[in-house]
Amino acid sequence: MAFYFEEVSHTFNEYLLVPGYSSEHCIPANVSLKTPLVKFKKGEEPAITMNIPLTSAIMQSVSGERLAVALAKEGGVSFIFGSQTIEEEAAMVARAKNYKAGFVVSDSNITPDATLADIIALKEATGHSTVAVTDDGTCCGKLLGIVTGRDYRVSRMDKATKVKEFMTPFDKLICGEENTTLKQANDIIWDNKLNSLPIITKNGNLKYMVFRKDYDTHKENVNELLDKEKRYVVGAGINTRDYEKRIPALINAGVDVLCIDSSEGFSEWQKRTIAFVREKYGDTVKIGAGNVVDREGFLFLAECGADFIKVGIGGGSICITRETKGIGRGQATALIDVCKARDEYFEKTGVYIPVCSDGGIVHDHHMTLALAMGADFLMLGRYFARFDESPTNKVNIGGNYFKEYWGEGSNRARNWMRYDLGGDKKLSFEEGVDSYVPYAGSLKDNVNLSLMKVKSTMCNCGALTIPELQQKAKLTLVSATSIIEGGAHDVIQKDTTTNKIK
């Protein structure tokens, strides 16, 4: 006879937080959302700590290089999708890592014999207005000059004009030597009122570019998440098929943390993948695993050596795994069960393995509920798919803007590898849908708003840190009637845009 769980499977929407005592210090400005990304031993610091508890899902329609940069600026980590070729994913990681390193390898380069038309095309392709002119048109060729927007006017010049005729030539440039420190480079930029500073070798070859805007950006984004070389922290998804080739390529590209992208993590395939990492790289390479929904699944991946463990099966907005296969568990119940096992494992071994809640987040207050239930951080798909920085198209439907959003288990994604059961290389049936989500604007504005709600709720619970929230939180189940009571009811709402009754 099958095993039956005694408790009903619950979702976040079935819980509310009960307020606790709030002292005079409990104000949002005093709240810290720092949280560990990877496991650590008692008394030690984790190798990677995030400044906000948000990561982006390993999905084609969510986590590209642009979103990776935007989320790292806010203090979180994006896991660039792995359902692409090894070369394409590694290139995405490399571009995100090199976006802002203080010293940036130039990706906008041209020869002096190119034309203004080539400059315009290059700017459209890269989005960058500063172009290095080198003898061979590469990022490491001999520097001959620089072209910026101040050097030409499209409306007044023939597009066939050669670059060498309007570039700022080398003898008029201020450059830094290859041993120049970042502080020295920024001082040169400020003292000479420059927008950029080329760093060249003793032979005159271009090595790096340092930009004024990167210094300004750092000051604007106080929570940005950087590695030891002041590059953005970037994650990447892998599968349990080609990991022996994909992982080395991603490491060479500079990836900071990996995560196995799978619909179900309680498997021999994940054990083998983690074992490969530990045998080849020891503990120097960080790798998360999942997804699981109960104590057994957590303990299995913990013993395998996972650096963090994801919780959630079938709770995503585009996931139909529960509908098609009948497996999964309500996200709240799964999270509570796994986090209890995580705490017991910590008490027994002295090793703390962070838990990631993946799926089931519909409203902003669900974020706080997930953290209170024990999650160290969240992985979000639909939430990030709505923003400018996601890699999908913005479309106008009926006068309203939407962004495309599809599941990794859909035919559009064709990501059969995350559903690896050791069979043929094909997707037998869909476990995800193809859809649209309402366009919401920039990541920065939305993340700041969502996290302000999280901080405010934490203050209501008398907590200034995530561990304190988990210790002090009081949760109550709510009835269907209570859920209705929690929204606007028994009134006729006014449409504030038209002043008409809805």
C-alpha positions as CSV (number, residue, x, y, z in Angstrom):
1,M,0.0,0.0,0.0
2,A,1.3,3.5,-0.9
3,F,2.6,5.8,1.8
4,Y,0.2,8.6,2.7
5,F,1.3,12.0,4.1
6,E,-1.0,12.9,6.9
7,E,-0.8,16.7,6.3
8,V,-2.7,18.3,3.4
9,S,-0.4,19.9,0.8
10,H,-0.6,23.7,1.2
11,T,0.4,26.7,-1.0
12,F,1.7,30.1,0.1
13,N,-1.8,31.6,-0.5
14,E,-3.1,29.5,2.4
15,Y,-0.9,31.2,5.0
16,L,-0.6,34.5,6.7
17,L,2.0,36.0,9.0
18,V,0.8,37.1,12.5
19,P,2.5,40.3,13.6
20,G,5.0,40.3,16.4
21,Y,6.4,43.0,18.6
22,S,8.2,45.8,16.7
23,S,10.8,47.8,18.5
24,E,11.7,51.4,17.6
25,H,14.6,49.9,15.6
26,C,12.2,47.9,13.3
27,I,12.2,50.2,10.3
28,P,12.8,49.1,6.7
29,A,16.1,51.1,6.5
30,N,17.6,48.8,9.2
31,V,16.6,45.5,7.6
32,S,19.4,43.4,6.0
33,L,18.5,40.9,3.3
34,K,21.9,39.3,3.1
35,T,21.7,35.5,2.7
36,P,24.0,32.6,2.0
37,L,24.0,31.2,-1.5
38,V,26.2,28.1,-0.9
39,K,26.8,25.8,2.0
40,F,29.2,26.5,4.9
41,K,30.4,25.0,8.1
42,K,29.3,26.3,11.5
43,G,31.4,29.3,12.5
44,E,32.6,29.9,9.0
45,E,31.4,32.4,6.3
46,P,29.9,31.1,3.0
47,A,32.0,31.5,-0.1
48,I,29.2,33.5,-1.7
49,T,26.7,35.6,0.2
50,M,23.9,37.5,-1.7
51,N,22.8,40.9,-0.7
52,I,19.2,40.1,-1.6
53,P,17.4,36.7,-1.5
54,L,16.5,36.6,-5.2
55,T,17.8,34.4,-8.1
56,S,16.4,34.1,-11.6
57,A,15.2,30.8,-13.0
58,I,17.3,28.7,-15.4
59,M,15.0,29.5,-18.4
60,Q,15.4,30.7,-22.0
61,S,12.7,33.3,-21.5
62,V,14.2,34.7,-18.3
63,S,18.0,34.4,-17.7
64,G,20.1,35.9,-20.4
65,E,23.3,38.0,-19.9
66,R,21.4,41.3,-19.7
67,L,19.3,40.1,-16.8
68,A,22.3,38.6,-15.2
69,V,24.0,42.0,-15.1
70,A,20.8,43.8,-13.9
71,L,20.1,41.4,-11.1
72,A,23.8,41.4,-9.9
73,K,23.6,45.2,-9.7
74,E,20.8,44.8,-7.2
75,G,22.6,42.1,-5.2
76,G,21.1,38.9,-6.5
77,V,22.3,36.1,-8.9
78,S,21.0,35.0,-12.3
79,F,21.4,31.5,-13.5
80,I,22.0,31.8,-17.3
81,F,19.9,29.1,-19.1
82,G,21.7,25.9,-20.2
83,S,19.3,24.8,-22.9
84,Q,21.6,26.1,-25.6
85,T,25.0,25.0,-27.0
86,I,27.9,24.8,-24.6
87,E,29.7,27.5,-26.6
88,E,26.7,29.9,-26.5
89,E,26.2,29.5,-22.8
90,A,29.9,30.0,-22.0
91,A,29.9,33.1,-24.2
92,M,26.9,34.5,-22.4
93,V,28.6,34.0,-19.0
94,A,31.8,35.6,-20.3
95,R,30.0,38.6,-21.6
96,A,28.2,39.1,-18.3
97,K,31.4,38.6,-16.3
98,N,33.2,41.2,-18.5
99,Y,30.4,43.7,-18.5
100,K,31.9,45.5,-15.6
101,A,35.2,44.4,-14.2
102,G,36.7,47.9,-13.8
103,F,39.1,46.8,-16.5
104,V,36.9,45.8,-19.5
105,V,38.0,43.9,-22.6
106,S,36.7,46.1,-25.4
107,D,34.0,44.5,-27.5
108,S,33.6,47.5,-29.9
109,N,36.7,47.6,-32.1
110,I,37.3,48.6,-35.7
111,T,40.1,49.3,-38.2
112,P,41.0,52.8,-39.4
113,D,40.0,51.9,-43.0
114,A,36.4,51.2,-41.9
115,T,33.7,53.8,-42.5
116,L,31.2,55.8,-40.6
117,A,28.5,53.3,-41.7
118,D,30.5,50.6,-40.0
119,I,30.7,52.6,-36.8
120,I,26.9,53.1,-36.8
121,A,26.3,49.4,-37.4
122,L,28.8,48.5,-34.6
123,K,27.0,50.8,-32.2
124,E,23.7,49.3,-33.1
125,A,25.1,45.8,-32.5
126,T,26.8,46.4,-29.2
127,G,25.0,49.4,-27.8
128,H,28.3,51.0,-27.0
129,S,29.3,54.5,-28.2
130,T,33.0,54.2,-27.5
131,V,34.9,52.3,-30.2
132,A,38.6,51.4,-30.2
133,V,40.4,51.8,-33.4
134,T,43.2,49.2,-33.7
135,D,45.4,48.1,-36.6
136,D,43.7,44.8,-37.0
137,G,40.2,45.7,-35.6
138,T,40.6,43.4,-32.6
139,C,40.4,44.1,-28.9
140,C,44.1,43.5,-28.4
141,G,45.5,45.1,-31.6
142,K,47.8,48.1,-31.7
143,L,45.8,51.1,-30.5
144,L,45.6,53.8,-33.2
145,G,42.7,55.9,-32.0
146,I,39.3,56.2,-30.3
147,V,35.9,57.1,-31.8
148,T,33.1,58.4,-29.5
149,G,29.8,60.1,-30.3
150,R,31.6,63.5,-30.2
151,D,33.8,62.6,-33.2
152,Y,31.0,62.5,-35.8
153,R,27.6,63.7,-36.8
154,V,25.6,61.4,-38.9
155,S,23.5,64.2,-40.3
156,R,26.5,66.2,-41.5
157,M,28.9,63.5,-42.7
158,D,29.1,61.1,-45.6
159,K,28.7,57.5,-44.3
160,A,31.5,56.5,-46.6
161,T,33.9,58.7,-44.6
162,K,36.9,56.6,-43.3
163,V,37.3,56.2,-39.6
164,K,40.9,57.5,-39.7
165,E,39.6,60.8,-40.9
166,F,37.4,61.6,-37.9
167,M,38.8,59.4,-35.0
168,T,40.7,60.9,-32.1
169,P,44.2,59.8,-33.0
170,F,46.5,58.0,-30.6
171,D,48.9,61.0,-30.1
172,K,45.9,63.0,-28.6
173,L,44.8,60.2,-26.3
174,I,45.5,59.9,-22.6
175,C,46.3,56.2,-21.8
176,G,47.2,54.2,-18.8
177,E,50.0,51.6,-18.6
178,E,49.2,48.0,-18.1
179,N,50.2,48.0,-14.5
180,T,47.8,50.8,-13.7
181,T,45.5,50.0,-10.7
182,L,41.7,50.7,-10.8
183,K,42.1,53.5,-8.3
184,Q,44.8,55.1,-10.4
185,A,42.7,54.7,-13.6
186,N,39.7,56.4,-12.0
187,D,41.9,59.2,-10.7
188,I,43.3,59.8,-14.3
189,I,39.7,59.8,-15.6
190,W,38.5,62.4,-13.1
191,D,41.7,64.6,-13.2
192,N,41.5,64.8,-17.1
193,K,37.7,64.9,-17.4
194,L,37.6,61.7,-19.5
195,N,34.7,59.3,-20.2
196,S,37.1,56.4,-20.8
197,L,40.7,55.4,-20.3
198,P,42.5,52.9,-22.6
199,I,45.0,50.7,-20.9
200,I,47.8,49.7,-23.2
201,T,50.8,47.4,-23.1
202,K,54.4,48.6,-23.5
203,N,54.1,47.8,-27.2
204,G,51.1,50.0,-27.6
205,N,48.5,47.2,-27.8
206,L,45.1,47.7,-26.3
207,K,44.5,45.6,-23.2
208,Y,41.5,47.1,-21.4
209,M,39.2,50.0,-21.2
210,V,38.2,51.7,-18.0
211,F,34.9,53.7,-18.1
212,R,33.7,56.6,-15.9
213,K,30.2,55.2,-16.0
214,D,31.3,52.1,-14.3
215,Y,32.4,54.1,-11.3
216,D,29.2,56.0,-11.3
217,T,27.2,52.8,-11.6
218,H,28.9,51.3,-8.6
219,K,28.0,54.4,-6.5
220,E,24.3,54.1,-7.6
221,N,24.1,50.4,-6.9
222,V,25.2,50.0,-3.3
223,N,24.1,46.3,-3.1
224,E,25.8,45.1,-6.3
225,L,27.2,41.6,-6.0
226,L,30.8,41.4,-7.1
227,D,33.5,38.8,-7.1
228,K,37.1,39.4,-5.8
229,E,38.0,40.9,-9.1
230,K,35.1,43.3,-8.9
231,R,33.2,41.5,-11.7
232,Y,29.5,40.7,-11.3
233,V,28.7,37.3,-9.8
234,V,27.0,35.1,-12.4
235,G,25.5,31.7,-12.2
236,A,24.7,29.1,-14.9
237,G,22.5,26.1,-15.4
238,I,23.8,22.7,-16.4
239,N,22.2,19.4,-17.2
240,T,23.0,15.8,-16.3
241,R,23.9,14.8,-19.9
242,D,26.8,16.8,-21.2
243,Y,28.2,18.1,-17.9
244,E,31.7,16.7,-18.4
245,K,32.1,19.2,-21.3
246,R,29.8,22.0,-20.3
247,I,31.1,22.5,-16.8
248,P,34.8,23.1,-17.8
249,A,33.7,25.6,-20.5
250,L,31.6,27.5,-18.0
251,I,34.4,27.6,-15.5
252,N,36.8,28.9,-18.1
253,A,34.2,31.6,-18.9
254,G,34.3,32.7,-15.3
255,V,31.1,31.4,-13.9
256,D,30.8,31.7,-10.1
257,V,28.2,29.1,-9.3
258,L,26.4,26.2,-11.1
259,C,23.0,24.7,-10.7
260,I,21.6,21.5,-12.1
261,D,18.5,22.3,-14.1
262,S,16.1,19.5,-13.6
263,S,12.4,19.0,-12.9
264,E,13.2,16.4,-10.3
265,G,16.4,16.0,-8.4
266,F,16.1,12.9,-6.3
267,S,18.0,10.8,-8.9
268,E,21.1,8.9,-9.7
269,W,21.8,11.4,-12.6
270,Q,22.2,14.3,-10.2
271,K,24.4,12.2,-7.9
272,R,26.7,11.4,-10.8
273,T,26.9,15.1,-11.9
274,I,27.8,16.3,-8.4
275,A,30.3,13.5,-8.0
276,F,32.0,14.6,-11.2
277,V,32.4,18.1,-9.8
278,R,33.8,17.0,-6.5
279,E,36.2,14.5,-8.1
280,K,37.5,17.0,-10.6
281,Y,37.3,20.3,-8.7
282,G,36.9,19.5,-5.0
283,D,35.0,22.2,-3.2
284,T,36.3,25.0,-5.4
285,V,33.4,24.8,-7.8
286,K,30.0,25.5,-6.3
287,I,27.0,23.6,-7.5
288,G,23.3,23.6,-6.5
289,A,20.9,20.7,-7.1
290,G,17.2,19.9,-7.1
291,N,14.3,20.0,-7.3
292,V,13.0,18.1,-4.3
293,V,9.8,18.3,-2.2
294,D,10.5,16.3,1.0
295,R,13.0,15.3,3.7
296,E,14.3,12.3,1.8
297,G,15.1,14.3,-1.3
298,F,16.9,16.9,0.7
299,L,19.0,14.4,2.6
300,F,19.9,12.6,-0.6
301,L,21.3,15.7,-2.3
302,A,22.9,16.8,0.9
303,E,24.9,13.6,1.1
304,C,25.7,13.9,-2.6
305,G,27.5,17.2,-1.8
306,A,25.1,19.8,-3.2
307,D,26.0,23.4,-2.2
308,F,22.4,24.5,-2.1
309,I,19.1,22.6,-2.7
310,K,16.1,23.8,-4.6
311,V,12.6,23.0,-3.5
312,G,9.5,22.8,-5.7
313,I,7.9,20.6,-8.3
314,G,5.0,21.7,-10.4
315,G,4.4,25.1,-8.7
316,G,5.7,27.3,-11.4
317,S,3.1,29.5,-13.3
318,I,4.0,27.8,-16.7
319,C,4.6,24.3,-15.3
320,I,2.1,21.6,-15.8
321,T,4.0,18.7,-14.3
322,R,1.4,18.0,-11.7
323,E,-1.3,18.1,-14.3
324,T,0.5,15.8,-16.8
325,K,2.3,13.4,-14.4
326,G,0.5,13.7,-11.1
327,I,3.7,14.4,-9.1
328,G,4.6,17.3,-6.9
329,R,3.6,18.9,-3.6
330,G,2.1,22.2,-2.5
331,Q,5.1,24.7,-2.3
332,A,4.5,25.8,1.3
333,T,4.3,22.3,2.7
334,A,7.3,21.1,0.7
335,L,9.4,24.1,1.8
336,I,8.5,23.7,5.5
337,D,9.3,20.0,5.4
338,V,12.7,20.5,3.6
339,C,13.8,23.4,5.8
340,K,13.1,21.3,8.9
341,A,15.3,18.6,7.5
342,R,18.0,21.3,6.6
343,D,18.0,22.5,10.2
344,E,18.3,19.0,11.6
345,Y,21.1,18.3,9.2
346,F,22.9,21.4,10.4
347,E,22.6,20.4,14.0
348,K,23.9,16.9,13.3
349,T,26.8,17.7,10.9
350,G,27.6,21.4,11.5
351,V,27.1,22.0,7.7
352,Y,24.5,24.5,6.7
353,I,23.0,23.9,3.2
354,P,20.9,26.9,1.9
355,V,17.5,26.1,0.6
356,C,16.1,27.8,-2.5
357,S,12.3,28.0,-2.9
358,D,11.6,27.6,-6.6
359,G,8.1,28.2,-7.8
360,G,4.7,29.1,-6.3
361,I,5.4,32.9,-5.9
362,V,2.4,34.7,-7.2
363,H,2.3,37.9,-5.0
364,D,5.1,39.9,-3.4
365,H,4.0,38.9,0.1
366,H,4.6,35.2,-0.9
367,M,8.3,36.1,-0.9
368,T,8.2,37.0,2.8
369,L,6.2,33.9,3.6
370,A,8.7,31.7,1.8
371,L,11.6,33.3,3.7
372,A,9.7,32.9,7.0
373,M,9.1,29.2,6.3
374,G,12.8,28.7,6.1
375,A,14.0,29.5,2.5
376,D,17.3,31.2,2.3
377,F,16.6,32.6,-1.1
378,L,14.0,32.3,-3.9
379,M,14.3,31.4,-7.6
380,L,11.8,33.3,-9.8
381,G,10.8,32.9,-13.4
382,R,7.5,34.7,-14.2
383,Y,8.5,37.5,-11.9
384,F,11.7,38.3,-13.9
385,A,10.2,37.5,-17.3
386,R,8.1,40.6,-17.1
387,F,11.0,43.0,-17.2
388,D,12.9,44.9,-19.9
389,E,16.0,42.9,-19.2
390,S,14.6,39.5,-19.9
391,P,15.6,38.1,-23.3
392,T,12.1,37.8,-24.8
393,N,10.1,40.1,-27.1
394,K,7.7,42.8,-25.9
395,V,4.5,42.5,-27.8
396,N,1.3,44.7,-28.0
397,I,-1.9,42.7,-27.6
398,G,-5.2,44.6,-27.6
399,G,-3.4,47.9,-26.7
400,N,-1.5,46.4,-23.7
401,Y,2.1,45.3,-23.6
402,F,3.2,41.8,-22.7
403,K,6.4,39.8,-22.6
404,E,6.7,36.3,-24.0
405,Y,7.2,33.6,-21.4
406,W,7.5,29.8,-21.9
407,G,8.4,26.8,-19.8
408,E,11.5,24.8,-20.2
409,G,9.2,21.7,-20.5
410,S,7.4,23.2,-23.5
411,N,7.9,22.3,-27.1
412,R,9.2,25.8,-27.8
413,A,12.1,25.3,-25.4
414,R,12.7,21.7,-26.4
415,N,14.8,21.2,-23.3
416,W,14.5,17.4,-23.0
417,M,17.7,17.2,-20.9
418,R,16.1,18.7,-17.8
419,Y,13.7,15.7,-17.8
420,D,16.4,13.2,-18.1
421,L,15.2,9.7,-17.3
422,G,18.0,7.9,-19.2
423,G,15.9,7.6,-22.4
424,D,15.9,8.9,-25.9
425,K,17.0,12.4,-26.8
426,K,13.6,13.8,-27.2
427,L,10.7,15.5,-25.3
428,S,8.0,12.8,-25.1
429,F,5.3,15.2,-23.9
430,E,5.1,18.8,-22.6
431,E,5.4,19.7,-19.0
432,G,5.3,23.5,-19.6
433,V,3.2,26.0,-21.6
434,D,3.9,28.9,-24.0
435,S,2.4,32.1,-22.7
436,Y,2.6,35.9,-22.1
437,V,3.0,37.9,-18.9
438,P,2.1,41.5,-18.4
439,Y,5.1,43.8,-19.2
440,A,6.2,45.5,-16.0
441,G,9.1,47.8,-16.9
442,S,12.7,47.8,-15.4
443,L,14.0,45.1,-13.1
444,K,15.5,47.7,-10.7
445,D,12.3,49.5,-10.0
446,N,10.2,46.4,-9.5
447,V,12.8,44.6,-7.4
448,N,13.2,47.6,-5.1
449,L,9.4,47.8,-4.7
450,S,9.0,44.1,-4.0
451,L,11.8,44.1,-1.4
452,M,10.5,47.2,0.3
453,K,7.3,45.2,0.9
454,V,9.4,42.3,2.3
455,K,11.3,44.6,4.6
456,S,8.2,46.3,5.8
457,T,6.6,42.9,6.6
458,M,9.7,41.7,8.4
459,C,9.5,44.8,10.6
460,N,5.9,43.9,11.4
461,C,7.3,40.6,12.7
462,G,10.0,42.3,14.7
463,A,12.8,41.0,12.5
464,L,15.7,42.8,10.9
465,T,17.4,39.8,9.2
466,I,16.2,36.7,7.4
467,P,17.4,34.3,10.2
468,E,15.7,36.5,12.8
469,L,12.5,36.4,10.7
470,Q,12.7,32.6,10.6
471,Q,13.1,32.5,14.3
472,K,10.3,35.0,15.2
473,A,7.8,34.4,12.5
474,K,4.3,33.2,13.5
475,L,2.3,31.6,10.7
476,T,-1.4,30.7,10.5
477,L,-3.4,28.8,8.0
478,V,-6.3,30.6,6.5
479,S,-9.7,29.4,5.3
480,A,-11.1,30.2,1.8
481,T,-13.3,32.8,3.4
482,S,-10.4,34.4,5.1
483,I,-8.6,34.7,1.7
484,I,-11.6,36.6,0.3
485,E,-11.8,38.8,3.3
486,G,-8.2,39.8,2.8
487,G,-8.9,41.6,-0.5
488,A,-11.2,44.5,-1.3
489,H,-14.8,43.3,-0.8
490,D,-18.3,44.6,-0.3
491,V,-17.5,47.9,-2.0
492,I,-17.8,49.3,-5.5
493,Q,-14.3,50.1,-6.7
494,K,-13.5,53.2,-8.7
495,D,-11.3,53.1,-11.8
496,T,-8.8,55.8,-10.9
497,T,-7.7,56.2,-14.5
498,T,-11.2,57.2,-15.7
499,N,-13.0,58.1,-12.5
500,K,-15.7,55.6,-13.5
501,I,-17.1,52.7,-11.5
502,K,-15.5,49.4,-12.4
